[in-house]
Coordinates of C-alpha atoms (C1' of nucleotides) and ligand atoms in Angstrom, one line a residue:
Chain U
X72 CA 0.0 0.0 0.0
X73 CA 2.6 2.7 -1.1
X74 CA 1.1 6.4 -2.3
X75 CA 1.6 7.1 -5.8
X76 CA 4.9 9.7 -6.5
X77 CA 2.4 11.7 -7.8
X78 CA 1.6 12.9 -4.4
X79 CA 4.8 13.6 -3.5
X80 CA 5.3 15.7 -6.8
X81 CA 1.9 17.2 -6.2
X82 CA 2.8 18.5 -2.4
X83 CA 6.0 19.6 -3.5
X84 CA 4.4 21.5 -5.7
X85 CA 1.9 23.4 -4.2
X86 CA 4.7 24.5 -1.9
X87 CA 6.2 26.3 -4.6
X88 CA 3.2 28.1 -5.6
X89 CA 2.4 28.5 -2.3
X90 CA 5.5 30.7 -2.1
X91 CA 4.6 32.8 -5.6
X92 CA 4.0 36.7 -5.4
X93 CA 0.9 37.8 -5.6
X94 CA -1.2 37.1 -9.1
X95 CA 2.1 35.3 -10.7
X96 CA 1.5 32.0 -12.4
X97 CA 3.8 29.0 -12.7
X98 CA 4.6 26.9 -15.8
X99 CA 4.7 23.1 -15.7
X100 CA 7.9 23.5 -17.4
X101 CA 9.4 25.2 -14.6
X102 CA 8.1 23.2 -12.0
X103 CA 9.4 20.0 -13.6
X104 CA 13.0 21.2 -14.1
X105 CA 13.1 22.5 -10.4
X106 CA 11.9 19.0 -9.1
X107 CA 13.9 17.0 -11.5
X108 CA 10.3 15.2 -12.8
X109 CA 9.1 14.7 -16.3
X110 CA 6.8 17.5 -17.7
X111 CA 4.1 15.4 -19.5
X112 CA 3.7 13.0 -16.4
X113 CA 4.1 16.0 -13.5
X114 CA 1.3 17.6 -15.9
X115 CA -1.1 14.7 -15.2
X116 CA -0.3 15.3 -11.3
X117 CA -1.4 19.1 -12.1
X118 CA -4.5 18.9 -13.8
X119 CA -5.5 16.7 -10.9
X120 CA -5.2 19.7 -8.5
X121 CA -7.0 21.5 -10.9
X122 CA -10.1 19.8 -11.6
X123 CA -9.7 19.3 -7.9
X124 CA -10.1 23.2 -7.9
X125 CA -7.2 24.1 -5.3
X126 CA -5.5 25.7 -8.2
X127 CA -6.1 27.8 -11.5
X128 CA -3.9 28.0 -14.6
X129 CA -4.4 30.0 -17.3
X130 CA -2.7 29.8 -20.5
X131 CA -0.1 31.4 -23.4
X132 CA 3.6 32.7 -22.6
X133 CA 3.6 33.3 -18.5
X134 CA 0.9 31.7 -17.9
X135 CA 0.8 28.5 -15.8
X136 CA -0.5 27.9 -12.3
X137 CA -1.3 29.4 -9.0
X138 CA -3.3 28.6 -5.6
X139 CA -6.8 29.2 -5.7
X140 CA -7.0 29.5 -2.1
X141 CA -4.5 31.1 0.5
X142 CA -2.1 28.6 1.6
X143 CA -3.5 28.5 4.9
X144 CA -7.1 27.2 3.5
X145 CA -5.3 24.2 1.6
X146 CA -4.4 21.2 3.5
X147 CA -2.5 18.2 3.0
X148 CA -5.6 16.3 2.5
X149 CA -6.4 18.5 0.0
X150 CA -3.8 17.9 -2.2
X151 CA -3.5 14.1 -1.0
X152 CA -7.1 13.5 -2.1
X153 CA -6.9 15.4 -5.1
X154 CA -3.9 13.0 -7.0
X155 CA -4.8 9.8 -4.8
X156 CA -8.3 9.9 -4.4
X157 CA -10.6 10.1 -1.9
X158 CA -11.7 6.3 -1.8
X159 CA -10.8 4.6 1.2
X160 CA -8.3 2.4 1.4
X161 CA -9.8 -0.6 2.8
X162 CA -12.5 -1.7 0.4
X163 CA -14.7 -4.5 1.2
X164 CA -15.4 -7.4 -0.7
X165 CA -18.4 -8.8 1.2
X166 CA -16.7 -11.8 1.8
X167 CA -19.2 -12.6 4.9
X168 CA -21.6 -13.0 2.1
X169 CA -20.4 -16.5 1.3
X170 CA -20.9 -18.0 4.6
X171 CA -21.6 -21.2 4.2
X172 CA -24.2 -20.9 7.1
X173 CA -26.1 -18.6 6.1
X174 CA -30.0 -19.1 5.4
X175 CA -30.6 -18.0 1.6
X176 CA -31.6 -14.4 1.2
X177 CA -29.8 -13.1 4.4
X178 CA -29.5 -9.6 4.2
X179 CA -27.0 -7.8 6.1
X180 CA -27.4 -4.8 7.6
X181 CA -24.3 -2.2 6.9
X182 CA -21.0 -2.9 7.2
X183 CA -19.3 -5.5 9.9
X184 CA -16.9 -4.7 12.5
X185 CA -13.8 -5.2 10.3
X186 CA -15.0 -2.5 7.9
X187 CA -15.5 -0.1 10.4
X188 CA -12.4 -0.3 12.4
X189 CA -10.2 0.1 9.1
X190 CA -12.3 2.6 8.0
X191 CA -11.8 4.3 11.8
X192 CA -8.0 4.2 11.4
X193 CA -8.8 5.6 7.4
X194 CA -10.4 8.6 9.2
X195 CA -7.5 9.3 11.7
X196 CA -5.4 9.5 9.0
X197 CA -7.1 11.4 7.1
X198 CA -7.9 13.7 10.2
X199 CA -4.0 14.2 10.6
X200 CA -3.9 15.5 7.2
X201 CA -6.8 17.8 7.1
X202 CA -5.0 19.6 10.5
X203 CA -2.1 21.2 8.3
X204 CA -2.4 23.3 6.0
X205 CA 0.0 24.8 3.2
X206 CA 1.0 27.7 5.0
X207 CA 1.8 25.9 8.3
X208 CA 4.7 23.7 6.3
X209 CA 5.6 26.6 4.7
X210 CA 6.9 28.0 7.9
X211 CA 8.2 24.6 9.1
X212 CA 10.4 24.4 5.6
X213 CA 11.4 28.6 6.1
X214 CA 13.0 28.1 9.3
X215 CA 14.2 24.1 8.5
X216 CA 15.9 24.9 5.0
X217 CA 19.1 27.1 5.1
X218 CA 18.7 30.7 4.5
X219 CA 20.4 30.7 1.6
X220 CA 19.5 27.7 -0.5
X221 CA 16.0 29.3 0.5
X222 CA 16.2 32.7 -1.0
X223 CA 18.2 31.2 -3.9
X224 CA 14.9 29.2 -4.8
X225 CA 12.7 32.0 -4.2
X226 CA 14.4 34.0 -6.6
X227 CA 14.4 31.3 -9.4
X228 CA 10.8 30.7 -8.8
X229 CA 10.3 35.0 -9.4
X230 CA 12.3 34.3 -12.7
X231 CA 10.6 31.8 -13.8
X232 CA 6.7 33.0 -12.8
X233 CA 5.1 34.9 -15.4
Chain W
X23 CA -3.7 3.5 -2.5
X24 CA -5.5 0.4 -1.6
X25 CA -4.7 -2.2 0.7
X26 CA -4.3 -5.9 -0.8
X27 CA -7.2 -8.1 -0.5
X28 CA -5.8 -10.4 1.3
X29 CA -5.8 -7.9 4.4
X30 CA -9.4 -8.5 4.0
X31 CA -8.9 -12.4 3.7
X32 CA -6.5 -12.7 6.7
X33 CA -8.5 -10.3 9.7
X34 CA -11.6 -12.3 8.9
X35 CA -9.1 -16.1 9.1
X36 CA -8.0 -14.7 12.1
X37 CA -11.9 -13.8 13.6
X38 CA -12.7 -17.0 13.0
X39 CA -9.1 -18.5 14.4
X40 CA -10.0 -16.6 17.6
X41 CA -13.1 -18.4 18.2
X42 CA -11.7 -21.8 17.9
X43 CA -11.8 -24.2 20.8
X44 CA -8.9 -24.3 23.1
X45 CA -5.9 -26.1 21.0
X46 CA -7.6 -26.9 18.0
X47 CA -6.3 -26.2 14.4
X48 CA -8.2 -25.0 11.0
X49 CA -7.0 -25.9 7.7
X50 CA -6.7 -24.0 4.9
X51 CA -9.3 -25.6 2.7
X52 CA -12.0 -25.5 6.0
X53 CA -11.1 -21.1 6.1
X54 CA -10.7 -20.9 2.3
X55 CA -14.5 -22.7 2.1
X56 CA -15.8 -20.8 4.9
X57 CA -14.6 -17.5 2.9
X58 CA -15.7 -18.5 -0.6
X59 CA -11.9 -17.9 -1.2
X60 CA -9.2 -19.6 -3.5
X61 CA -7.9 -21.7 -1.2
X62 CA -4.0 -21.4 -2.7
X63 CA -4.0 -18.1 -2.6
X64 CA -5.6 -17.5 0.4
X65 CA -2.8 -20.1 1.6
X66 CA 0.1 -17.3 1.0
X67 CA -1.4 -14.9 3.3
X68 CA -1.8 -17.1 6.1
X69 CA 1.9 -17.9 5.6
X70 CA 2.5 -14.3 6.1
X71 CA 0.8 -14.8 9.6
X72 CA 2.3 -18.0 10.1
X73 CA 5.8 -15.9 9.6
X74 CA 4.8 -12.8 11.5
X75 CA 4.2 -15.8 14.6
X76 CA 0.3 -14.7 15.1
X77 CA -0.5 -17.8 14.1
X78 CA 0.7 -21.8 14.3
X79 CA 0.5 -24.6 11.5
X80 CA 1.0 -28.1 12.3
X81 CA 1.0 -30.7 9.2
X82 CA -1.1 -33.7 8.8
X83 CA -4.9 -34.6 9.1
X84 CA -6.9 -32.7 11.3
X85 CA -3.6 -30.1 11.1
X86 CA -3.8 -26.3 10.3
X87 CA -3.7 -23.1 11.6
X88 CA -4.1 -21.8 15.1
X89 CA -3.7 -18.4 17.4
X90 CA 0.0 -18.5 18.6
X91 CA -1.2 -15.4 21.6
X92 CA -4.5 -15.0 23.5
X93 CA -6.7 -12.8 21.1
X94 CA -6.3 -10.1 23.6
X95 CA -2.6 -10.0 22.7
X96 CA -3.0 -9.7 18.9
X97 CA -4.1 -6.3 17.6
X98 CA -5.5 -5.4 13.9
X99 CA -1.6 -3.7 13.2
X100 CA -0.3 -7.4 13.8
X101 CA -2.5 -8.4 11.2
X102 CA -2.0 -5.5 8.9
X103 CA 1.8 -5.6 9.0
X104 CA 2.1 -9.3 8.5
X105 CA 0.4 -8.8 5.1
X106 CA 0.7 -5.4 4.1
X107 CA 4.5 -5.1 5.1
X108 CA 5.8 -2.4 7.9
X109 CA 6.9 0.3 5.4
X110 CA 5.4 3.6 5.1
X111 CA 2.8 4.2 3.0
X112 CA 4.5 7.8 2.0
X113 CA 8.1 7.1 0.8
X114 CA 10.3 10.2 -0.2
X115 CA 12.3 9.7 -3.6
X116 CA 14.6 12.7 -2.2
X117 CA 13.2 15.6 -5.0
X118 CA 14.3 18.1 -3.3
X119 CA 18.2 16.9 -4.0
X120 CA 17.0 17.9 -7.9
X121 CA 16.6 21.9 -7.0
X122 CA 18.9 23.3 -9.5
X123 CA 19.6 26.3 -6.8
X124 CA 21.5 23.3 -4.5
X125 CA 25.2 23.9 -3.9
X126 CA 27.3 21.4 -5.7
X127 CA 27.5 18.7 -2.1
X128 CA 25.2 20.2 -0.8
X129 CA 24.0 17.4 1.9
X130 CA 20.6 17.0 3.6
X131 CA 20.3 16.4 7.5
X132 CA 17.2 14.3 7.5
X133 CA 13.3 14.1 6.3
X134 CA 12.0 17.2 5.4
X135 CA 8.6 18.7 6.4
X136 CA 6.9 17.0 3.8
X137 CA 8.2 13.6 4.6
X138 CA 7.5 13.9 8.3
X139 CA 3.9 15.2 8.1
X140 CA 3.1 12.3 5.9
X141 CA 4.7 9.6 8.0
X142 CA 2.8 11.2 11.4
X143 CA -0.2 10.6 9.7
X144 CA 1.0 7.4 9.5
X145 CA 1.9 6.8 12.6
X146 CA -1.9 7.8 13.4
X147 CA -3.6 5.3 11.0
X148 CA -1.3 2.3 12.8
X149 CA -1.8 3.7 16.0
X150 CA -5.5 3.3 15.5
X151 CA -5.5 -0.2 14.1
X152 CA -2.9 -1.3 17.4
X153 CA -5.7 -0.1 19.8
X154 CA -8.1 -2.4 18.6
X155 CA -7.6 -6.5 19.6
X156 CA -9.0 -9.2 18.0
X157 CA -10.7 -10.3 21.4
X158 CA -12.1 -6.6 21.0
X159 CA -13.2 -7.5 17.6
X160 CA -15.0 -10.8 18.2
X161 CA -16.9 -9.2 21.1
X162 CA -18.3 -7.1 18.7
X163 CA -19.2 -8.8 16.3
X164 CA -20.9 -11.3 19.2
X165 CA -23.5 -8.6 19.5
X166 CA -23.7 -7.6 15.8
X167 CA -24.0 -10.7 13.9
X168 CA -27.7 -12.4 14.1
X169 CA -27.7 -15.3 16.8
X170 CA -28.7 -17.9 14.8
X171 CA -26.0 -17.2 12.1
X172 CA -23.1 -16.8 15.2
X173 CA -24.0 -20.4 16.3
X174 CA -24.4 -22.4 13.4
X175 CA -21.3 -20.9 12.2
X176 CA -19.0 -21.6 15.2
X177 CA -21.0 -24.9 14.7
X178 CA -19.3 -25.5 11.2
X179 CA -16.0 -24.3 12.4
X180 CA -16.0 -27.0 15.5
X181 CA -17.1 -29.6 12.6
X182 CA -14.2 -28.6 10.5
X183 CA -11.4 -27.9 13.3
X184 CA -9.0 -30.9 13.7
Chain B
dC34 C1' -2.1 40.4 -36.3
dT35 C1' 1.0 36.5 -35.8
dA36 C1' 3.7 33.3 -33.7
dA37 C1' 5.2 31.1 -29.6
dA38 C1' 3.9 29.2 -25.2
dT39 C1' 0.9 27.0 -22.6
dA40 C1' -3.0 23.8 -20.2
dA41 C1' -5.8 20.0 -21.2
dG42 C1' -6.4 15.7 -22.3
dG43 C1' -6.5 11.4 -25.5
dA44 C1' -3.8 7.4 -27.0
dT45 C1' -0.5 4.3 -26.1
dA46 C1' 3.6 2.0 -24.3
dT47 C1' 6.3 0.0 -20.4
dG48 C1' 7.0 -1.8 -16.0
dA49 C1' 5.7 -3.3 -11.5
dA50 C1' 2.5 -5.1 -8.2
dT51 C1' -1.5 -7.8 -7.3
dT52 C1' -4.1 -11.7 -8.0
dG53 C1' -4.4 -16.4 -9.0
dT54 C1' -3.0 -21.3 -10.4
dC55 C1' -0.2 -25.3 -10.4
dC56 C1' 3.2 -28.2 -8.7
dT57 C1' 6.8 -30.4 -5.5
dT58 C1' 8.4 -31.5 -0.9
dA59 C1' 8.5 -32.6 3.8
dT60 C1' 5.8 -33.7 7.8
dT61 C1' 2.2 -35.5 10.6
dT62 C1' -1.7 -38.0 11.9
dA63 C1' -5.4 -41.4 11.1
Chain R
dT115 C1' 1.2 -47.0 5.1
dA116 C1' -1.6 -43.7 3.0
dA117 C1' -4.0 -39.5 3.1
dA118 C1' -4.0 -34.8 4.5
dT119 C1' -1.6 -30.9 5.3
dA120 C1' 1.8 -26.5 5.5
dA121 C1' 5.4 -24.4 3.0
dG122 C1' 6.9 -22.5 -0.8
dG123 C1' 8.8 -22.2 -5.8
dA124 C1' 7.5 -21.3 -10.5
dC125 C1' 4.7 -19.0 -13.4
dA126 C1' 0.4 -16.9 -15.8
dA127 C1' -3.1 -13.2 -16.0
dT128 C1' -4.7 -9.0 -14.7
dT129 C1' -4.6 -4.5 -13.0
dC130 C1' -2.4 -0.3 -11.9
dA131 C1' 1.4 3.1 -11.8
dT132 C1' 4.6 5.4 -14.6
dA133 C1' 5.9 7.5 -18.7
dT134 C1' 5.9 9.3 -23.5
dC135 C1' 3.8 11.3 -27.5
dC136 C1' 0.5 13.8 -29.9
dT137 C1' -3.5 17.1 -30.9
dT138 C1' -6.4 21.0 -29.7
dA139 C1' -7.8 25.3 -28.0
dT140 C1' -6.4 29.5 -25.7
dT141 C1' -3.7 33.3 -24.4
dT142 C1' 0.0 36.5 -24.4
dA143 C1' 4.3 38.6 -26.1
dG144 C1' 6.2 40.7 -29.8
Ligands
SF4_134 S1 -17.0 -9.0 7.6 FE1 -16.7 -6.8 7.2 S2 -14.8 -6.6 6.0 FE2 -15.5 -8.8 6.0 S3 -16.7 -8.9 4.1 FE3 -18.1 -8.4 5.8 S4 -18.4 -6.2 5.8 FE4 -16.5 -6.7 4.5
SF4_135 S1 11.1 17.7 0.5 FE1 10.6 15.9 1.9 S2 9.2 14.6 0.7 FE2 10.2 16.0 -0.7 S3 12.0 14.9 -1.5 FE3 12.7 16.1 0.3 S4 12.5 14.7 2.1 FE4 11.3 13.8 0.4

DNA sequence: CTAAATAAGGATATGAATTGTCCTTATTTA
DNA sequence: TAAATAAGGACAATTCATATCCTTATTTAG
């Protein structure tokens, strides 16, 4: 049960845009060389967090994307559930169903006990996610990443945003 | 991200495992026919739980599979992990090392924020799943599943057990 | 106005993991 | 002694993740 890279890519992303000036937009192109990922597949991971709507592109010479949202109204879960999905991750195949014991036409009612306690850990997962948001990593990474490797980044990301 | 079936396949083996009389074993072909399961496939993952030690195998007639702790002592993780591996479900390919703005040698001293916001949610999910016991579990489902199902089934598992 | 740059997305190829089957071997009990 | 069983190796089928290539429509820069 390993998370696609996409989601990786995708978070790494979003904290780049998350650190764009004001109204700038930022090109696939560029996010792919300063990751080190392939365009055409890290464009897959981006029009995922589009249609998920927590960003907007637009189009032509400097265009590219941006947040839709302020950094602090995006969380992880955002972004998790918007490459990965928001399907949880136990799925039950109604294997009680072929009981040998049971009378024909049994019906259950709802889910069993093993559904629900996977589906309880599912929640706390998720639940750790939804608690940070874009803006709270961004100040994590600020004070964790040295000073100058950071403002070295910031000012190729400003090149590079149209 | 979806776990593997046979997470599924093995927490119900082990329900039913748990509600075996005192020193008895289960085969194979009895669980794999209680499941409506292929009963070679379902064989790998109770090797996984044979290898993880929540469970015993002896050979023979009447041999199979047995609880090797009291089912207070064996927790849904136990189960999980055998299965489903220990690893993360988030792993970190390193992308950052790619930024273009990095020093030439320029070495990282540990996960970043990414990495250990993923891994703490985690470390929730498994947290979850430890708390709950299979002893836990069969009380439950004691109260949930109709009577007369819960004792012709436990009938057809004393029938079966060697 | 025109040409270049871009997002979006369809089609398809590749590789890895999951799911499933079949067979052999050693062991244990009936 | 023979049947039943766990263990596990080998392999096939299927699904999914990863990756590439191409077309289209749109937007801006020049
Ligand atoms: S017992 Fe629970 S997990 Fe198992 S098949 Fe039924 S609903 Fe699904
Ligand atoms: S920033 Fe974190 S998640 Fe991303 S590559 Fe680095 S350690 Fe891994």
């Amino acid at each position: 049960m390993i998370l696609k890279s996409q989601v990786e890519w995708a978070l790494h992303c979003c904290a780049v845009l998350a650190g764009l000036p004001e109204g700038r937009y930022l090109s696939t192109k560029a996010l792919a060389e300063f990751h080190g990922l392939p365009k055409e597949y890290l464009s897959k991971a981006l029009q995922s967090l589009s249609q998920a709507k927590l960003v907007e592109s637009t189009l032509g010479p400097s265009g590219g994307y941006r947040l839709a949202r302020p950094a602090s109204e995006v969380s992880f879960l955002d972004v998790v559930e918007a490459v990965e999905g928001k399907e949880r991750s136990f799925v039950c195949s109604n294997i009680r169903a072929n009981n040998p014991c049971r009378p024909e036409g049994f019906c259950d009612t709802g889910p069993c006990a093993i559904a629900r306690i996977m589906w309880e850990a599912d929640a706390a997962w998720r639940a750790k996610l939804r608690g940070v948001s874009l803006a709270a990593l961004i100040q994590t990474l600020e004070q964790e990443v040295p000073p100058a490797l950071w403002r070295s980044s910031g000012e190729w990301v400003k090149r590079r945003a149209g």
